[in-house]
mmCIF file of C-alpha atoms and ligand atoms in Angstrom:
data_model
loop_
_atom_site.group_PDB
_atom_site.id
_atom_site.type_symbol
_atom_site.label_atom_id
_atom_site.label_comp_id
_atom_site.label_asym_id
_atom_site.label_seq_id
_atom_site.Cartn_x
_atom_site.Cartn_y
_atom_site.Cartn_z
ATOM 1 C CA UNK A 242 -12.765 7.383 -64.874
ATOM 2 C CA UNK A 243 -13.075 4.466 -62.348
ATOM 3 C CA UNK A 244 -10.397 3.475 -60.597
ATOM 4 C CA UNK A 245 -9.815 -0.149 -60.828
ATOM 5 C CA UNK A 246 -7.308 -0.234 -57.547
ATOM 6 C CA UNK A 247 -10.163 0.835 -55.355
ATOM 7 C CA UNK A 248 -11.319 -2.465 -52.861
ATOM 8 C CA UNK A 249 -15.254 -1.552 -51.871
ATOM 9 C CA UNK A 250 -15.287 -2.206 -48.510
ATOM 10 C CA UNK A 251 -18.908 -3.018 -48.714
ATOM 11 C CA UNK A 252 -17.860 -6.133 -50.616
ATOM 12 C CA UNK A 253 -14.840 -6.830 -49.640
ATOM 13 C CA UNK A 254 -15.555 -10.297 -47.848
ATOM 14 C CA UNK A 255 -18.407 -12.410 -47.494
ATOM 15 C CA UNK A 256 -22.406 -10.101 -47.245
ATOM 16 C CA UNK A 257 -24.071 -13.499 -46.992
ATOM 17 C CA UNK A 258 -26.394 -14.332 -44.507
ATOM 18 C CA UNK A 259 -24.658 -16.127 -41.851
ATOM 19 C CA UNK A 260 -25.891 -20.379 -41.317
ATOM 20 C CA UNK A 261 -28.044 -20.711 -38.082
ATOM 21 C CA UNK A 262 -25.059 -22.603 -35.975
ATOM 22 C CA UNK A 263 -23.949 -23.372 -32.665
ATOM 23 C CA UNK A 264 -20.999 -24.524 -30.337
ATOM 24 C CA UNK A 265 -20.399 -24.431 -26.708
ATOM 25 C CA UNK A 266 -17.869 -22.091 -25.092
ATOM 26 C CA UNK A 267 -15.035 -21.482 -25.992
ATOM 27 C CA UNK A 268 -16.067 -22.281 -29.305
ATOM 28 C CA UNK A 269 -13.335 -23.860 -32.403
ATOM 29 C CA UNK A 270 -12.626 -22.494 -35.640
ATOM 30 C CA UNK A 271 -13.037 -25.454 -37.907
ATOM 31 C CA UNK A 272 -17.163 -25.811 -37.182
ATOM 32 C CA UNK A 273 -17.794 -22.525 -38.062
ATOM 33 C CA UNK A 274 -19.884 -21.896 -41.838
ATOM 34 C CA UNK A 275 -18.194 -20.030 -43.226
ATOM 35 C CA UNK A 276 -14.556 -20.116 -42.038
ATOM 36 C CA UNK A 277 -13.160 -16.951 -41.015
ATOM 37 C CA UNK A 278 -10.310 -14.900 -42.889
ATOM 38 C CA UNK A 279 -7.547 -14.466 -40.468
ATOM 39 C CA UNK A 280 -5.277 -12.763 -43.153
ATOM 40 C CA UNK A 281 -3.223 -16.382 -43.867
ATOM 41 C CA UNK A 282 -3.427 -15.527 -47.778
ATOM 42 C CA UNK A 283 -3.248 -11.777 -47.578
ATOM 43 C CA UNK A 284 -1.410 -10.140 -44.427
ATOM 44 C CA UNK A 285 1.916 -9.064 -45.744
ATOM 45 C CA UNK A 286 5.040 -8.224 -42.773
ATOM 46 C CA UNK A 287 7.483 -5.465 -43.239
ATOM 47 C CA UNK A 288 9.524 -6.163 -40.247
ATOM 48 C CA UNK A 289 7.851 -3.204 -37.940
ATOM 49 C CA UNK A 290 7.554 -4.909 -35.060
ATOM 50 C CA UNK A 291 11.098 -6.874 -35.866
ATOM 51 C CA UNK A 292 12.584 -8.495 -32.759
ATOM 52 C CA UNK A 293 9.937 -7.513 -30.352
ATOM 53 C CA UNK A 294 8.309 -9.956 -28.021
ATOM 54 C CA UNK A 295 5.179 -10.174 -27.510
ATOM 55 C CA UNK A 296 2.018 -12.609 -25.791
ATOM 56 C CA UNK A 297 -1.290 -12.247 -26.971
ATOM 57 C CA UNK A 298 -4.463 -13.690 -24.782
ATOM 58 C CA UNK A 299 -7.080 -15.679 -27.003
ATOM 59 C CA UNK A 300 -4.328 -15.893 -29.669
ATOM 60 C CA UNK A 301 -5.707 -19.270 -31.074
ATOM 61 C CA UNK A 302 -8.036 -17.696 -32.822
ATOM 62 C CA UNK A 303 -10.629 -14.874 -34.033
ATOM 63 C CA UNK A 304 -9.156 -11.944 -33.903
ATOM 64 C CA UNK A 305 -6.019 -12.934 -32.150
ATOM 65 C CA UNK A 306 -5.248 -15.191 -34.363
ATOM 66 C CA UNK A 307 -4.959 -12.676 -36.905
ATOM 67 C CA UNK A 308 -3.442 -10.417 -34.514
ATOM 68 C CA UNK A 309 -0.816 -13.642 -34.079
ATOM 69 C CA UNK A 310 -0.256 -14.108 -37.559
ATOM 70 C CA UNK A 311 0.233 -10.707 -38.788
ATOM 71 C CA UNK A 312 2.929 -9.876 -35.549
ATOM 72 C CA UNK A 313 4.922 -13.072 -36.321
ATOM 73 C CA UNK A 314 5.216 -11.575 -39.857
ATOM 74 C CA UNK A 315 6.186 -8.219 -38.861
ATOM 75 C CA UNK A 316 9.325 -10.490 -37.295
ATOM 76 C CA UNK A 317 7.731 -10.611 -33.772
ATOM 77 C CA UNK A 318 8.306 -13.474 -31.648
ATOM 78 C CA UNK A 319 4.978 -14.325 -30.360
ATOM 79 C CA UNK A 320 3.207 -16.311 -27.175
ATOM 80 C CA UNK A 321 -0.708 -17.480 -27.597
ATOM 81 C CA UNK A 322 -2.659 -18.251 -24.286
ATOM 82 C CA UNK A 323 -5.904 -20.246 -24.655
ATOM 83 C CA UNK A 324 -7.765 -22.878 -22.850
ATOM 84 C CA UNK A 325 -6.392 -26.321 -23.527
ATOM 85 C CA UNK A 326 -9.776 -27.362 -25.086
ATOM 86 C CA UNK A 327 -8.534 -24.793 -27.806
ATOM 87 C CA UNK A 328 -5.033 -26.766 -28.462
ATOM 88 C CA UNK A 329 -6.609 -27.579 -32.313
ATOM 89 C CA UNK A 330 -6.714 -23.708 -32.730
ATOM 90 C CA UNK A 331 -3.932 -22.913 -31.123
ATOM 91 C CA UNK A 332 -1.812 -25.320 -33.359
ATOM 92 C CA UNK A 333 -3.312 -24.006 -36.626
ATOM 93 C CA UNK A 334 -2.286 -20.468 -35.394
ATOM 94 C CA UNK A 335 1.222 -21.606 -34.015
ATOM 95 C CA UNK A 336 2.065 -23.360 -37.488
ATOM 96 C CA UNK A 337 0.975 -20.202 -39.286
ATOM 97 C CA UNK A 338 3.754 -18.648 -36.528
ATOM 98 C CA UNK A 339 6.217 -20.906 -37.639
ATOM 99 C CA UNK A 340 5.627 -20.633 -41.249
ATOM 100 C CA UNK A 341 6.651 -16.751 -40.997
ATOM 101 C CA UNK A 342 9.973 -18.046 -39.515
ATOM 102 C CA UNK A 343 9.279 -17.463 -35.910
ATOM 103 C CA UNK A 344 9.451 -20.112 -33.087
ATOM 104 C CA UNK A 345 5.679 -19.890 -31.347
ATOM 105 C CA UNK A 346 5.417 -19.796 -27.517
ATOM 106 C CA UNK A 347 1.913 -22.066 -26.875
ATOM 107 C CA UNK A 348 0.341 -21.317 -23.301
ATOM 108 C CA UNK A 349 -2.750 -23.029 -21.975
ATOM 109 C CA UNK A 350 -4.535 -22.423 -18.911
ATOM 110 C CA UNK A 351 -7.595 -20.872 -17.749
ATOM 111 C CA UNK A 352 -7.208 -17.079 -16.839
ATOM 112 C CA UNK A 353 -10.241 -17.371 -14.134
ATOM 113 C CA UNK A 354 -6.916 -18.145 -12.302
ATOM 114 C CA UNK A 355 -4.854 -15.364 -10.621
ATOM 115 C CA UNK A 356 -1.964 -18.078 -10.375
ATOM 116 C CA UNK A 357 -2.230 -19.158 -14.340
ATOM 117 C CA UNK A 358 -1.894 -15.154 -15.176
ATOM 118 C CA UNK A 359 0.975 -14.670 -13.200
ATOM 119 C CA UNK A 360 2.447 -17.875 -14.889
ATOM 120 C CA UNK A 361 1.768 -16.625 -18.192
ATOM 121 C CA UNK A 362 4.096 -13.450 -18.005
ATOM 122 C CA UNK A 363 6.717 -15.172 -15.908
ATOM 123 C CA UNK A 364 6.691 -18.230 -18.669
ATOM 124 C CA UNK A 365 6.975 -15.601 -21.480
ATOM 125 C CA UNK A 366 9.861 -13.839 -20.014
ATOM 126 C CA UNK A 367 11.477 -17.316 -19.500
ATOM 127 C CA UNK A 368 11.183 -18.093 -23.363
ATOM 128 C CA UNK A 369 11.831 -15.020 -24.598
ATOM 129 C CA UNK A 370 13.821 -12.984 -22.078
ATOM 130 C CA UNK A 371 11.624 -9.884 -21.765
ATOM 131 C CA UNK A 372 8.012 -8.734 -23.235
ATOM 132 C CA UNK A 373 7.275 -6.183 -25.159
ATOM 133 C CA UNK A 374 4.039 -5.986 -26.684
ATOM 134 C CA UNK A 375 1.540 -7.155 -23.762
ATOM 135 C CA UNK A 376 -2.242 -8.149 -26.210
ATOM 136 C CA UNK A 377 -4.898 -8.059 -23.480
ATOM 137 C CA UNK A 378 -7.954 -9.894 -25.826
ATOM 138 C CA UNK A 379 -9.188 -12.518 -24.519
ATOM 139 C CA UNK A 380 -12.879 -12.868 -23.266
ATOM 140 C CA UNK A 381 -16.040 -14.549 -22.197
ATOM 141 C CA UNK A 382 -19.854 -13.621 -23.250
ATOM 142 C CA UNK A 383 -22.956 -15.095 -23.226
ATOM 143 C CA UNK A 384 -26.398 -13.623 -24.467
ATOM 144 C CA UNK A 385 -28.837 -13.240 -21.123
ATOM 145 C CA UNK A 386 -32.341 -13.365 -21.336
ATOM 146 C CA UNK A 387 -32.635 -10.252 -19.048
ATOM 147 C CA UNK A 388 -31.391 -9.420 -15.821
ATOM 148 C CA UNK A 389 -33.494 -11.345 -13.766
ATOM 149 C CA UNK A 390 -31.839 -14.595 -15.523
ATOM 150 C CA UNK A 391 -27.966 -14.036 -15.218
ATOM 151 C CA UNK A 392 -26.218 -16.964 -13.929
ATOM 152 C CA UNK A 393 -24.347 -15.810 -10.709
ATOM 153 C CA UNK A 394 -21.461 -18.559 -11.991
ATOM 154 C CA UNK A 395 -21.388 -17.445 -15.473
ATOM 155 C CA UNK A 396 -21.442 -13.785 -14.747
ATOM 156 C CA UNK A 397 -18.078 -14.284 -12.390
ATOM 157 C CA UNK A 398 -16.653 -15.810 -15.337
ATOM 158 C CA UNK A 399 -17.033 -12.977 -17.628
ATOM 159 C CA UNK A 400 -16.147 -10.552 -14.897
ATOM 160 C CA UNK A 401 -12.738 -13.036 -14.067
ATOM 161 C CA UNK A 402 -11.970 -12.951 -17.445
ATOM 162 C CA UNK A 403 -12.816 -10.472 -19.406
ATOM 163 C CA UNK A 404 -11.400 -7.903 -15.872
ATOM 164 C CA UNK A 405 -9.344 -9.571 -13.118
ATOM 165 C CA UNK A 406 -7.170 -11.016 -15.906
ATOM 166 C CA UNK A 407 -6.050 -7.962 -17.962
ATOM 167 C CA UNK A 408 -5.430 -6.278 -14.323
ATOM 168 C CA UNK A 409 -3.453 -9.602 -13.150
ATOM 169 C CA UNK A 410 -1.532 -9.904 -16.317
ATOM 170 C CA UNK A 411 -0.645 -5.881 -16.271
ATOM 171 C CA UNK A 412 0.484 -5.895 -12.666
ATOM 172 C CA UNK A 413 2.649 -8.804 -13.708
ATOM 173 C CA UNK A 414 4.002 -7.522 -17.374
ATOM 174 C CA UNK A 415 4.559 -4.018 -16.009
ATOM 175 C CA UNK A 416 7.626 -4.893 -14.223
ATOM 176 C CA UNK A 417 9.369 -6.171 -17.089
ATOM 177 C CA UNK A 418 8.422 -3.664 -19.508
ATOM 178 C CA UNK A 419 10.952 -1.186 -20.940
ATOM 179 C CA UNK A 420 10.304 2.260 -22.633
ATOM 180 C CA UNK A 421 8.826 1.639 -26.361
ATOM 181 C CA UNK A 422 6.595 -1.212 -24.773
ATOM 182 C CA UNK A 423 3.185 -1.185 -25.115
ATOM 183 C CA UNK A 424 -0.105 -2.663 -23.929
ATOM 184 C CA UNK A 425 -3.245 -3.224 -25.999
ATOM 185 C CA UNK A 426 -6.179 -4.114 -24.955
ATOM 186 C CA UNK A 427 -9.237 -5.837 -27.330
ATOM 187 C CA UNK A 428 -12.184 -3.019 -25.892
ATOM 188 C CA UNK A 429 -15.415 -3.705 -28.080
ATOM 189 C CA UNK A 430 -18.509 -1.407 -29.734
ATOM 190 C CA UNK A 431 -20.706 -2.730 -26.461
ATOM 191 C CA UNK A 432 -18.443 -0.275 -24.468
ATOM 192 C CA UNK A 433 -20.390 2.957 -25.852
ATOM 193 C CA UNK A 434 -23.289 0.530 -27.290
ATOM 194 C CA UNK A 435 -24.526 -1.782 -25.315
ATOM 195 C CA UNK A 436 -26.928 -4.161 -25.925
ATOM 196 C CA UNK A 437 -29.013 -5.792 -22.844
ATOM 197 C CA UNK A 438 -28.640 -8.950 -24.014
ATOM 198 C CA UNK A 439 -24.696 -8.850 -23.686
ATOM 199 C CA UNK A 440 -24.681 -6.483 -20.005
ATOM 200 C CA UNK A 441 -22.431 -8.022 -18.263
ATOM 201 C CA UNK A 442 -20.163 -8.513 -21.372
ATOM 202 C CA UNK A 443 -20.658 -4.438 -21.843
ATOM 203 C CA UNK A 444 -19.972 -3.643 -18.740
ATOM 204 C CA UNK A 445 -16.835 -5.049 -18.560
ATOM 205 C CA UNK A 446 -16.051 -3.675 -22.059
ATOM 206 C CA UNK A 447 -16.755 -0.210 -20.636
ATOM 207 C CA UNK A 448 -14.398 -0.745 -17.665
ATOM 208 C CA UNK A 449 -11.486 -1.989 -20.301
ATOM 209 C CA UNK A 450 -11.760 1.692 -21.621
ATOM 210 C CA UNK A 451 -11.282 3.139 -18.264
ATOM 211 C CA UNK A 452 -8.461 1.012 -17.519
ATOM 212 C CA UNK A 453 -6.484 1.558 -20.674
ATOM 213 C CA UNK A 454 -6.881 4.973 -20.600
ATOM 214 C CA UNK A 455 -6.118 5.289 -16.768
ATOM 215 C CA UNK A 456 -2.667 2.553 -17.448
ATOM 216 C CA UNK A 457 -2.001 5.296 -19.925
ATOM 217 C CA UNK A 458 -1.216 8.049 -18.008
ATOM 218 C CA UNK A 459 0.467 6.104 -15.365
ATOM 219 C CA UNK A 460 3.152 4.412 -17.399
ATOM 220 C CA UNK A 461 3.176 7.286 -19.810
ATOM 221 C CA UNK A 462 6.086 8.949 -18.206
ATOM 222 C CA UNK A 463 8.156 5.264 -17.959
ATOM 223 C CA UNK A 464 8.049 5.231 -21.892
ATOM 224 C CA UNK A 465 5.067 2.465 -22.157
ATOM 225 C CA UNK A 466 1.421 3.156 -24.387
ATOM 226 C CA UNK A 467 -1.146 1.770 -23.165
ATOM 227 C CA UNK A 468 -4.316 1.528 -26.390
ATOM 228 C CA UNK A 469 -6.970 -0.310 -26.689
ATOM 229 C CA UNK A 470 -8.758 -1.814 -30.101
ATOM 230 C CA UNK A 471 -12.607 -1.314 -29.856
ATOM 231 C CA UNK A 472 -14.001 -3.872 -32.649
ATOM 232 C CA UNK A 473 -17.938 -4.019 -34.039
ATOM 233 C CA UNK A 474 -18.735 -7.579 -35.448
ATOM 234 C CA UNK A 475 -16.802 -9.767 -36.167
ATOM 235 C CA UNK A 476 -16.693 -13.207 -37.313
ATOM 236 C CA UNK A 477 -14.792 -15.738 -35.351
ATOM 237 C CA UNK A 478 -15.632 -18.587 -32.499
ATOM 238 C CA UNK A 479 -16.814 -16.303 -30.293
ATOM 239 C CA UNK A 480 -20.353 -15.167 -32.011
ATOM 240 C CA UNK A 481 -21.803 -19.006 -32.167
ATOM 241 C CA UNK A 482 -20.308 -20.233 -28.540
ATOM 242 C CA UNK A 483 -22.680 -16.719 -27.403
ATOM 243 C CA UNK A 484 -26.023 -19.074 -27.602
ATOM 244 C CA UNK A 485 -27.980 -16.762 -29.946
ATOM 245 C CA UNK A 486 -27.823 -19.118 -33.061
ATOM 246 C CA UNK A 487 -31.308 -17.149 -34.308
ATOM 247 C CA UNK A 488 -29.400 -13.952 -34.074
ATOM 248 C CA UNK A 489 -26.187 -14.673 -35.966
ATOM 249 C CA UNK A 490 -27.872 -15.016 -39.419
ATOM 250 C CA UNK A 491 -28.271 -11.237 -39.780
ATOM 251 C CA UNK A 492 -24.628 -10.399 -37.638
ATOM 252 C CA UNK A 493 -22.903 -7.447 -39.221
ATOM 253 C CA UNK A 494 -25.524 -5.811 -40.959
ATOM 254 C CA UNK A 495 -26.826 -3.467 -38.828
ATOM 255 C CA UNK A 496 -23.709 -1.610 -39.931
ATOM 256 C CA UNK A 497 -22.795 1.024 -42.085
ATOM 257 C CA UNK A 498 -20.587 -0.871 -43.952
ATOM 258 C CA UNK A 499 -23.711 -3.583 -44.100
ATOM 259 C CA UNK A 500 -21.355 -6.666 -43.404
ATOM 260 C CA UNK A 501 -19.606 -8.800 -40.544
ATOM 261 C CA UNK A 502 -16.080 -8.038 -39.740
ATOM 262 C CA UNK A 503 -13.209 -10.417 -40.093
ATOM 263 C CA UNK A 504 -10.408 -11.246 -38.134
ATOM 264 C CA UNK A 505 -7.960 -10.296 -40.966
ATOM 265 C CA UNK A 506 -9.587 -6.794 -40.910
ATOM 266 C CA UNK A 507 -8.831 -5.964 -37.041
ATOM 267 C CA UNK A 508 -4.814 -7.064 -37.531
ATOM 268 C CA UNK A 509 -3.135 -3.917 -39.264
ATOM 269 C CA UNK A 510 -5.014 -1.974 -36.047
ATOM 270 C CA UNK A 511 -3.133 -3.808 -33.428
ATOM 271 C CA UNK A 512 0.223 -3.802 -35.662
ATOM 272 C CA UNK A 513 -0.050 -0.137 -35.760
ATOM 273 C CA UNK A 514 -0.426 0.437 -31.897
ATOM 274 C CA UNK A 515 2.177 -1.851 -31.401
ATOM 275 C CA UNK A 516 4.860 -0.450 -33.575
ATOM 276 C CA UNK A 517 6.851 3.010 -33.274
ATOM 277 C CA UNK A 518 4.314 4.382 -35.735
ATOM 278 C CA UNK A 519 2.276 4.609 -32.729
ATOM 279 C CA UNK A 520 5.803 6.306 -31.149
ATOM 280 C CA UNK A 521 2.945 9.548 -30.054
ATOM 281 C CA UNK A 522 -0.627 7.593 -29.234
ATOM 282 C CA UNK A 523 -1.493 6.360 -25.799
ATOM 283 C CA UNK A 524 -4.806 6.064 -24.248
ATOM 284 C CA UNK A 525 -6.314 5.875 -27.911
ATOM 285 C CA UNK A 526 -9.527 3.623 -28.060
ATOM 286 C CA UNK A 527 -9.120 2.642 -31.952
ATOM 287 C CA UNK A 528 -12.567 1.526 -33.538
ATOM 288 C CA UNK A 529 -12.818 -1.012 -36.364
ATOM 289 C CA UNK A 530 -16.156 -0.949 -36.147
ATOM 290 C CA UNK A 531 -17.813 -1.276 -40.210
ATOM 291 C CA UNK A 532 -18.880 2.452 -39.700
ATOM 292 C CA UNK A 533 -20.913 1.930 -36.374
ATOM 293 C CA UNK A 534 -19.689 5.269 -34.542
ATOM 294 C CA UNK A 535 -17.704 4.392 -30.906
HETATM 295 P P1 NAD B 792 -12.430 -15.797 -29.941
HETATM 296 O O1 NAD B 792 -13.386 -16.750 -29.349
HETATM 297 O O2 NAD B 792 -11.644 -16.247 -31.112
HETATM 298 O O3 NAD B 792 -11.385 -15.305 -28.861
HETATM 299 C C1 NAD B 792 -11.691 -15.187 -27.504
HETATM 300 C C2 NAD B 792 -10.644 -15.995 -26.740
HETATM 301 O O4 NAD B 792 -10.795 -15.775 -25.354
HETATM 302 C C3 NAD B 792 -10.777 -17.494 -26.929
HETATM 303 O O5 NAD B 792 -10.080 -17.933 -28.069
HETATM 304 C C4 NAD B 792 -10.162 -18.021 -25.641
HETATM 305 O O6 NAD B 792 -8.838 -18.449 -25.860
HETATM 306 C C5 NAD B 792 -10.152 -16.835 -24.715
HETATM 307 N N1 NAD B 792 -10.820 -17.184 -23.454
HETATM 308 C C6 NAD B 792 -12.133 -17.162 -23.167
HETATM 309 N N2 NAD B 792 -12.313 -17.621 -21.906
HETATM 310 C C7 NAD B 792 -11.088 -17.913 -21.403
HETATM 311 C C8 NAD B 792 -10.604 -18.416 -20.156
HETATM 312 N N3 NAD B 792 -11.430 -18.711 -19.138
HETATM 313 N N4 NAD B 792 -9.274 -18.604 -20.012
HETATM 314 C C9 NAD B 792 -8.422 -18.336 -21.025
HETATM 315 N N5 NAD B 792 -8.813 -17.834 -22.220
HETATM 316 C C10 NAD B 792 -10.137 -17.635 -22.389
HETATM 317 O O7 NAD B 792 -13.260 -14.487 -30.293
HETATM 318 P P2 NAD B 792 -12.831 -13.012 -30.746
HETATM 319 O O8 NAD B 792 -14.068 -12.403 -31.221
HETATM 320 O O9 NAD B 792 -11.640 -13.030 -31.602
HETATM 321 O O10 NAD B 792 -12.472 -12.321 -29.372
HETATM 322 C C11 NAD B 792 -11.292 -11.563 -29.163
HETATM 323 C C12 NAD B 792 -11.639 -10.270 -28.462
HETATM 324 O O11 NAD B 792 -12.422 -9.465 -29.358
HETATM 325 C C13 NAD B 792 -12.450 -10.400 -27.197
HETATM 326 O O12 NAD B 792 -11.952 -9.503 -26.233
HETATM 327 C C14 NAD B 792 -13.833 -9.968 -27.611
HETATM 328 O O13 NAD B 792 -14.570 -9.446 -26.531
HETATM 329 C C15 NAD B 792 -13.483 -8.902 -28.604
HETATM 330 N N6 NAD B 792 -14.580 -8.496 -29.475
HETATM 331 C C16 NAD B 792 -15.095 -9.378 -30.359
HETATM 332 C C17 NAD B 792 -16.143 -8.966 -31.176
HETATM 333 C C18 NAD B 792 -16.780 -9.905 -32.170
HETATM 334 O O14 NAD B 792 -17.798 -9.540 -32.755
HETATM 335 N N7 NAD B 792 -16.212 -11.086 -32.408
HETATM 336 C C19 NAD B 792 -16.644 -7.670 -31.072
HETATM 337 C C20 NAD B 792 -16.081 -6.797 -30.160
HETATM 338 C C21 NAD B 792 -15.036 -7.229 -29.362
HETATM 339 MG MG1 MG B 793 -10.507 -19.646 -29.312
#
């Protein structure tokens, strides 16, 4: 007898081949074909992560904005940092904030900058009088022709971002966190799967691993998890602001699941980690991966 509540996850968004397309970093949501889903129709809250307060890096959009969206639900209050070329995402995700009744916390600034992390935390504990939930997600890549042709500029950048800034931000947060806090950092598949195209990217994504699971035994005893989110493709600004616009027609289905990610999917991940469901997992690296083993 088939079961008509079963969703096939095969189909459950959009198996199209992607449009060739383009942008330059950091990339905005409204030029990408298709739009992604960042749960706005579908996430449902049941207050789990009621009254905690959180910041989330890259929160404007992609996955973070679905990250963003689904916390505010859960009764979070929630702080986005971005670049301020991103203010038109970060305003779509901050009205999606305040449309589930919490009062968004909007940060700009460029976390190449030591100073702007420090800021960050220090603004966030201003606004909301502690943090709890510290989202480490944000991050640079660009597809390299080979070794021989990495920029030395554009390689700092990934290495500022995508490292310095999730040690800067920790060394800062840590402080202020009490037991039941936690930490999650946005790992990737190119941590156990790299691809030479993204090695810089991968490298750092390997190095996120070691430092989650390293933050995880230190501030286990104080009470704090430290997890990290390891995601396969998805669909947000990111992918065309990478400068492969001949690769993204085929992105997502060289997995098993045969399809790009979306945002909406990677959410419930980072609620659970977050919450006291996760009361007894620290260290984790939690793939969302469409099948691709981590
Ligand atoms: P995204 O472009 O929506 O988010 C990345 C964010 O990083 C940007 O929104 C931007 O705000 C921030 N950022 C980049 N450079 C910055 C800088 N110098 N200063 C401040 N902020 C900066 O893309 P996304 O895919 O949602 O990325 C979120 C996380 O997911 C990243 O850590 C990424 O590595 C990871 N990830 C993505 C995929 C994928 O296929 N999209 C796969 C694996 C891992
Ligand atoms: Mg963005």
């Amino acid at each position: 007898m088939l079961n008509e509540r079963l969703i096939d996850p095969t189909t459950k968004h959009t198996t199209d081949r992607f449009p060739r397309q383009e942008q330059a970093p950091p990339g905005l949501t409204e030029a990408m074909v298709p739009l992604p889903d960042h749960g706005e129709q579908s996430y449902q809250g049941n207050g789990r992560l009621e009254g905690l307060r959180t910041l989330i890096t890259g929160g404007d959009s992609g996955i973070g904005r679905a990250v963003a969206i689904a916390f505010a639900r859960e009764g979070a209050r929630v702080a986005i940092a971005y670049l301020p070329e991103e203010r038109p995402d970060a305003e779509e995700t901050a009205s999606w904030i305040t449309d589930a009744g919490s009062d968004p916390l909007l940060l700009p600034g460029d976390l190449r900058s030591e100073a702007h992390c420090v800021e960050l935390i220090e603004h966030t504990e201003q606004a909301f009088g502690g943090l709890d939930v510290l989202v480490l997600n944000a991050a640079h890549q660009r597809d390299r022709g080979g070794i021989e042709s990495v920029p030395s500029d554009d390689f700092e950048a990934v290495m500022r971002v995508n490292l310095f800034a999730p040690v800067f931000l920790a060394r800062a947060a840590v402080p202020l966190m009490e037991p039941g806090s936690s930490i999650i950092t946005t790992a990737s598949i190119q941590a156990t799967e790299p691809s030479p195209a993204l090695v810089d990217y991968a490298m750092t994504k390997a190095a996120l691993v070691a430092f989650t699971k390293a933050l995880a035994e230190e501030l286990g005893p104080r009470g704090i998890r430290v997890n990290a989110v390891a995601p396969g493709p998805i669909w947000t600004p990111l992918i065309p602001s990478t400068g492969w616009p001949d690769k993204i027609t085929d992105f997502g289905k060289n997995t098993p699941l045969g399809r790009a990610g979306q945002p909406a999917e990677l959410a419930p991940a980072y609620v659970y980690l977050a919450s006291d469901d996760a009361s007894y997992v620290s260290g984790a690296v939690l793939p969302v991966t469409g099948g691709r083993p981590f």
